[in-house]
């Protein structure tokens, strides 16, 4: 790819779309390292978390989802990140933290997209909050 931030991001996201999560992780880590204040950094952190989540590296994924939902809490990916953080916490057996996190989605993001709200409802039942 060229040296532009967009090209580096697109490379990583392209690997996500092809379900090549290891290569996605490498490309997105490089993006975050090289362009920490780019407008795509929040999305890069989300997709980095997703590349780890899909490989069942939930604890590592949780760190990136937490970054998006705190450092970039006004980004478009913040509600999704909070949902995924709750799912990651549930997957590592942190039920109380997962329930608290899932409950936070509606409070913090009352206008979250419908799929996020439905995911929260589904996971609150699944985790038995």
GROMACS .gro file of C-alpha atoms in nm:
model
  129
    1UNK     CA    1   0.000   0.000   0.000
    2UNK     CA    2   0.096   0.364  -0.030
    3UNK     CA    3   0.197   0.559   0.274
    4UNK     CA    4  -0.144   0.718   0.334
    5UNK     CA    5  -0.333   0.640   0.656
    6UNK     CA    6  -0.644   0.550   0.453
    7UNK     CA    7  -0.454   0.289   0.251
    8UNK     CA    8  -0.311   0.131   0.568
    9UNK     CA    9  -0.657   0.123   0.727
   10UNK     CA   10  -0.816  -0.020   0.412
   11UNK     CA   11  -0.553  -0.293   0.402
   12UNK     CA   12  -0.641  -0.402   0.756
   13UNK     CA   13  -1.014  -0.374   0.700
   14UNK     CA   14  -0.983  -0.571   0.377
   15UNK     CA   15  -0.826  -0.857   0.572
   16UNK     CA   16  -1.121  -0.840   0.817
   17UNK     CA   17  -1.365  -0.871   0.527
   18UNK     CA   18  -1.174  -1.175   0.400
   19UNK     CA   19  -1.172  -1.323   0.752
   20UNK     CA   20  -0.792  -1.323   0.759
   21UNK     CA   21  -0.782  -1.203   1.116
   22UNK     CA   22  -0.410  -1.252   1.182
   23UNK     CA   23  -0.313  -1.032   0.887
   24UNK     CA   24  -0.585  -0.783   0.985
   25UNK     CA   25  -0.436  -0.762   1.334
   26UNK     CA   26  -0.089  -0.691   1.195
   27UNK     CA   27  -0.209  -0.424   0.952
   28UNK     CA   28  -0.434  -0.253   1.206
   29UNK     CA   29  -0.171  -0.257   1.481
   30UNK     CA   30   0.063  -0.089   1.234
   31UNK     CA   31  -0.205   0.169   1.153
   32UNK     CA   32  -0.263   0.253   1.521
   33UNK     CA   33   0.111   0.273   1.583
   34UNK     CA   34   0.181   0.498   1.284
   35UNK     CA   35  -0.131   0.715   1.293
   36UNK     CA   36  -0.243   0.749   1.657
   37UNK     CA   37  -0.438   1.069   1.595
   38UNK     CA   38  -0.590   0.994   1.256
   39UNK     CA   39  -0.970   1.021   1.224
   40UNK     CA   40  -0.981   0.644   1.149
   41UNK     CA   41  -0.800   0.543   1.469
   42UNK     CA   42  -1.123   0.471   1.659
   43UNK     CA   43  -1.241   0.240   1.380
   44UNK     CA   44  -0.898   0.078   1.358
   45UNK     CA   45  -0.911   0.000   1.731
   46UNK     CA   46  -1.259  -0.147   1.693
   47UNK     CA   47  -1.156  -0.371   1.402
   48UNK     CA   48  -0.839  -0.467   1.585
   49UNK     CA   49  -1.058  -0.581   1.873
   50UNK     CA   50  -1.275  -0.767   1.625
   51UNK     CA   51  -0.974  -0.947   1.474
   52UNK     CA   52  -0.890  -1.074   1.824
   53UNK     CA   53  -1.251  -1.150   1.922
   54UNK     CA   54  -1.300  -1.367   1.613
   55UNK     CA   55  -0.996  -1.572   1.717
   56UNK     CA   56  -1.136  -1.609   2.070
   57UNK     CA   57  -0.869  -1.387   2.224
   58UNK     CA   58  -1.134  -1.218   2.432
   59UNK     CA   59  -0.913  -1.059   2.696
   60UNK     CA   60  -0.698  -0.891   2.429
   61UNK     CA   61  -1.006  -0.789   2.233
   62UNK     CA   62  -1.159  -0.634   2.545
   63UNK     CA   63  -0.867  -0.393   2.573
   64UNK     CA   64  -0.931  -0.250   2.227
   65UNK     CA   65  -1.308  -0.233   2.276
   66UNK     CA   66  -1.248  -0.052   2.606
   67UNK     CA   67  -1.018   0.196   2.430
   68UNK     CA   68  -1.288   0.279   2.175
   69UNK     CA   69  -1.566   0.309   2.433
   70UNK     CA   70  -1.360   0.540   2.657
   71UNK     CA   71  -1.103   0.729   2.450
   72UNK     CA   72  -1.329   0.758   2.144
   73UNK     CA   73  -1.667   0.751   2.315
   74UNK     CA   74  -1.825   0.982   2.057
   75UNK     CA   75  -1.716   0.773   1.758
   76UNK     CA   76  -1.968   0.581   1.550
   77UNK     CA   77  -1.812   0.254   1.667
   78UNK     CA   78  -1.839   0.333   2.040
   79UNK     CA   79  -2.180   0.167   2.099
   80UNK     CA   80  -2.066  -0.145   1.909
   81UNK     CA   81  -1.745  -0.146   2.111
   82UNK     CA   82  -1.930  -0.133   2.442
   83UNK     CA   83  -2.150  -0.425   2.331
   84UNK     CA   84  -1.843  -0.623   2.221
   85UNK     CA   85  -1.667  -0.537   2.546
   86UNK     CA   86  -1.960  -0.689   2.735
   87UNK     CA   87  -1.948  -0.998   2.515
   88UNK     CA   88  -1.573  -1.030   2.567
   89UNK     CA   89  -1.609  -1.001   2.944
   90UNK     CA   90  -1.881  -1.266   2.941
   91UNK     CA   91  -1.659  -1.495   2.734
   92UNK     CA   92  -1.379  -1.480   2.993
   93UNK     CA   93  -1.619  -1.546   3.280
   94UNK     CA   94  -1.646  -1.190   3.412
   95UNK     CA   95  -2.025  -1.208   3.436
   96UNK     CA   96  -2.082  -0.914   3.672
   97UNK     CA   97  -1.859  -0.684   3.467
   98UNK     CA   98  -2.023  -0.807   3.147
   99UNK     CA   99  -2.371  -0.731   3.282
  100UNK     CA  100  -2.265  -0.386   3.402
  101UNK     CA  101  -2.109  -0.312   3.064
  102UNK     CA  102  -2.411  -0.433   2.868
  103UNK     CA  103  -2.638  -0.223   3.088
  104UNK     CA  104  -2.420   0.079   3.019
  105UNK     CA  105  -2.487   0.066   2.644
  106UNK     CA  106  -2.846   0.187   2.669
  107UNK     CA  107  -2.761   0.452   2.928
  108UNK     CA  108  -2.461   0.592   2.744
  109UNK     CA  109  -2.593   0.547   2.389
  110UNK     CA  110  -2.975   0.578   2.390
  111UNK     CA  111  -2.962   0.635   2.013
  112UNK     CA  112  -2.745   0.331   1.942
  113UNK     CA  113  -2.828   0.150   1.618
  114UNK     CA  114  -3.104  -0.111   1.643
  115UNK     CA  115  -2.868  -0.408   1.586
  116UNK     CA  116  -2.660  -0.293   1.885
  117UNK     CA  117  -2.969  -0.260   2.104
  118UNK     CA  118  -3.090  -0.604   1.995
  119UNK     CA  119  -2.745  -0.749   2.067
  120UNK     CA  120  -2.753  -0.603   2.416
  121UNK     CA  121  -3.099  -0.750   2.485
  122UNK     CA  122  -2.992  -1.089   2.352
  123UNK     CA  123  -2.670  -1.095   2.554
  124UNK     CA  124  -2.834  -0.976   2.877
  125UNK     CA  125  -3.058  -1.284   2.851
  126UNK     CA  126  -2.776  -1.514   2.741
  127UNK     CA  127  -2.546  -1.407   3.024
  128UNK     CA  128  -2.843  -1.406   3.266
  129UNK     CA  129  -2.791  -1.053   3.397
   0.00000   0.00000   0.00000
